[in-house]
Amino acid sequence: MDLIQKTISDLKLDKKYAERLEHPERVIEFTFPLRRDDGSVIFLTGYRSQYNSALGPYKGGIRYHPGVNREEVVLLSKLMTFKNSLAGIPYGGGKGGVSFDPNKISRAEIERVSREYVRNLFQLIGPDLDIPAPDVNTDAEMMAWMVDEYNRLVSKFEFATFTGKPVEFGGLKGRDEATGRGAYFIMLRGFALHKVAKTAKVAIQGFGNVGMHLARILHENGYKVVAVSDSKGGIYNEKGLDVPKVMEIKKSGKIVQEYKDAKKISNEELIECDCDVLVPAALDNQIHKDNASKVKAKYIFEAANNPITAEADALLAKMGVEVFPDVLVNAGGVSASYLEWVQNRKGEIYDYDKVVKKLKEVMDRAFDITFAEKTKQNTYREAAYRASIKRLAAAMKYQF
Ligand code: NAD
């Protein structure tokens, strides 16, 4: 029995809800041509999974990565369903992506991919239907290309169709850092509850949108970030890294291992490094049955989506490692996206302080309702799914 079936059975809910939540409502797969800068043509496959709409329009990011496939997109859209429910925002779950390596093509080619993606999907997305956002290897500029393409195709200005846009193009101040800042708010609650000292050693896998902002915010608030990594490897210094310096290196287009005052480590070593708190903030399935037993951290905050396999999760629970789940920890991104959508629909412009205040309220509330379901016997993940599924089932009862 998987976690959803178990939660529905524990909550004594009708099993029709489990059946609905085990399957996506709709999955779209398409192949389109990309004209390369040299005039040649290659074909790429794109996906959008619209998993569940009980709470509102589908909502979730678009990922550009060679590992993108139908199964991954469906799984991530399923996670979004539970995350959006837990965050208390009026959205269902969605996710999309294109299978290719954006590091191997030019920026102009990426723009063509982004516009093609929208051309294939525009009749099935929109502010009241499905609202994409950035994810791995997609950024604010790509959301701008996408919303521009969408607006041309529908002959309307529907900026609320995409979130995570540049501030000057309908975006929200603070959206870029919101997933990292939201994760920080959850870490503060977890640290307070488990009496984790400010001197705790924090290791973060991934130094992209989520990992970099989280490392910066922890550093600014006096926490010690001992390790970070990108796809080319990581760095470790038990005394703590100079995070602004690492950011400077990364922003100049170099890899984190160009930072001198630290030991070079591999991404595998980062997972197993000497630290108190581990934050996976890169890709899926990074902690698995072969390395879970080597994890030294006592606390894991899943800033990435699905970074721990089910087998590893069970092993970590046996080891007494407290895992704060993705559906809670990284809900800051979609919560800020919700504010961006509201801002666009109301024709308002929110200031940064308002965004941070609202984000903290959403994250604290999500933490509280998770904690209300936590017992000595269950994990934070199980508690979060109980809270999330209660809200989903209460809405789904009107659908079937
Ligand atoms: P990103 O593309 O900005 O950054 C990803 C980072 O991971 C980069 O530093 C990259 O170098 C690194 N990386 C890639 N392959 C790696 C590997 N094999 N080992 C270690 N590091 C590797 O992506 P992001 O937006 O920061 O997303 C990271 C995770 O957070 C994903 O799981 C994503 O789904 C999740 N997430 C993102 C958001 C958001 O708002 N961007 C919101 C919620 C969840």
CSV table of C-alpha atoms in Angstrom, one decimal, residues 133-135 138-141 143 163-168 170-183 207-217 247 251 330 332-340 343 351-352 355-356 359:
chain,number,residue,atom,x,y,z
A,133,ALA,CA,6.0,28.4,-13.7
A,134,PRO,CA,9.8,27.9,-13.8
A,135,ASP,CA,11.4,24.7,-12.5
A,138,THR,CA,13.8,27.3,-16.7
A,139,ASP,CA,13.9,30.9,-15.5
A,140,ALA,CA,12.0,34.2,-15.5
A,141,GLU,CA,13.1,35.2,-19.0
A,143,MET,CA,8.4,32.6,-18.6
A,163,THR,CA,4.1,32.9,-13.0
A,164,GLY,CA,7.8,33.4,-12.2
A,165,LYS,CA,8.0,36.1,-14.8
A,166,PRO,CA,10.5,39.0,-14.7
A,167,VAL,CA,9.3,41.8,-12.3
A,168,GLU,CA,9.2,44.3,-15.2
A,170,GLY,CA,4.2,41.2,-14.7
A,171,GLY,CA,6.3,39.3,-12.2
A,172,LEU,CA,6.3,39.5,-8.5
A,173,LYS,CA,9.0,41.1,-6.4
A,174,GLY,CA,10.5,38.3,-4.3
A,175,ARG,CA,9.3,35.4,-6.5
A,176,ASP,CA,12.9,34.5,-7.5
A,177,GLU,CA,13.9,33.8,-3.9
A,178,ALA,CA,10.5,32.6,-2.7
A,179,THR,CA,11.2,28.8,-2.7
A,180,GLY,CA,14.5,29.3,-0.8
A,181,ARG,CA,12.9,31.8,1.6
A,182,GLY,CA,9.9,29.5,2.2
A,183,ALA,CA,12.3,26.6,2.9
A,207,PHE,CA,23.2,25.9,-6.1
A,208,GLY,CA,20.5,27.0,-8.6
A,209,ASN,CA,17.4,29.0,-7.9
A,210,VAL,CA,16.4,27.2,-4.7
A,211,GLY,CA,19.8,26.2,-3.3
A,212,MET,CA,21.5,29.5,-3.9
A,213,HIS,CA,18.8,31.7,-2.4
A,214,LEU,CA,18.5,29.3,0.6
A,215,ALA,CA,22.2,29.3,1.2
A,216,ARG,CA,22.3,33.1,1.0
A,217,ILE,CA,19.4,33.6,3.4
A,247,MET,CA,27.4,33.3,-5.5
A,251,LYS,CA,27.0,34.3,-11.3
A,330,ASN,CA,9.4,23.9,-1.1
A,332,GLY,CA,7.2,28.8,-1.0
A,333,GLY,CA,7.6,28.9,-4.8
A,334,VAL,CA,4.0,28.1,-5.6
A,335,SER,CA,2.7,30.2,-2.8
A,336,ALA,CA,4.5,33.3,-4.2
A,337,SER,CA,3.3,32.2,-7.7
A,338,TYR,CA,-0.2,32.4,-6.3
A,339,LEU,CA,0.4,36.0,-5.2
A,340,GLU,CA,1.8,36.8,-8.6
A,343,GLN,CA,-1.5,40.5,-8.5
A,351,ASP,CA,5.8,45.4,-2.7
A,352,TYR,CA,8.5,43.0,-1.5
A,355,VAL,CA,5.2,39.3,-0.3
A,356,VAL,CA,7.6,38.1,2.4
A,359,LEU,CA,4.8,34.0,2.3
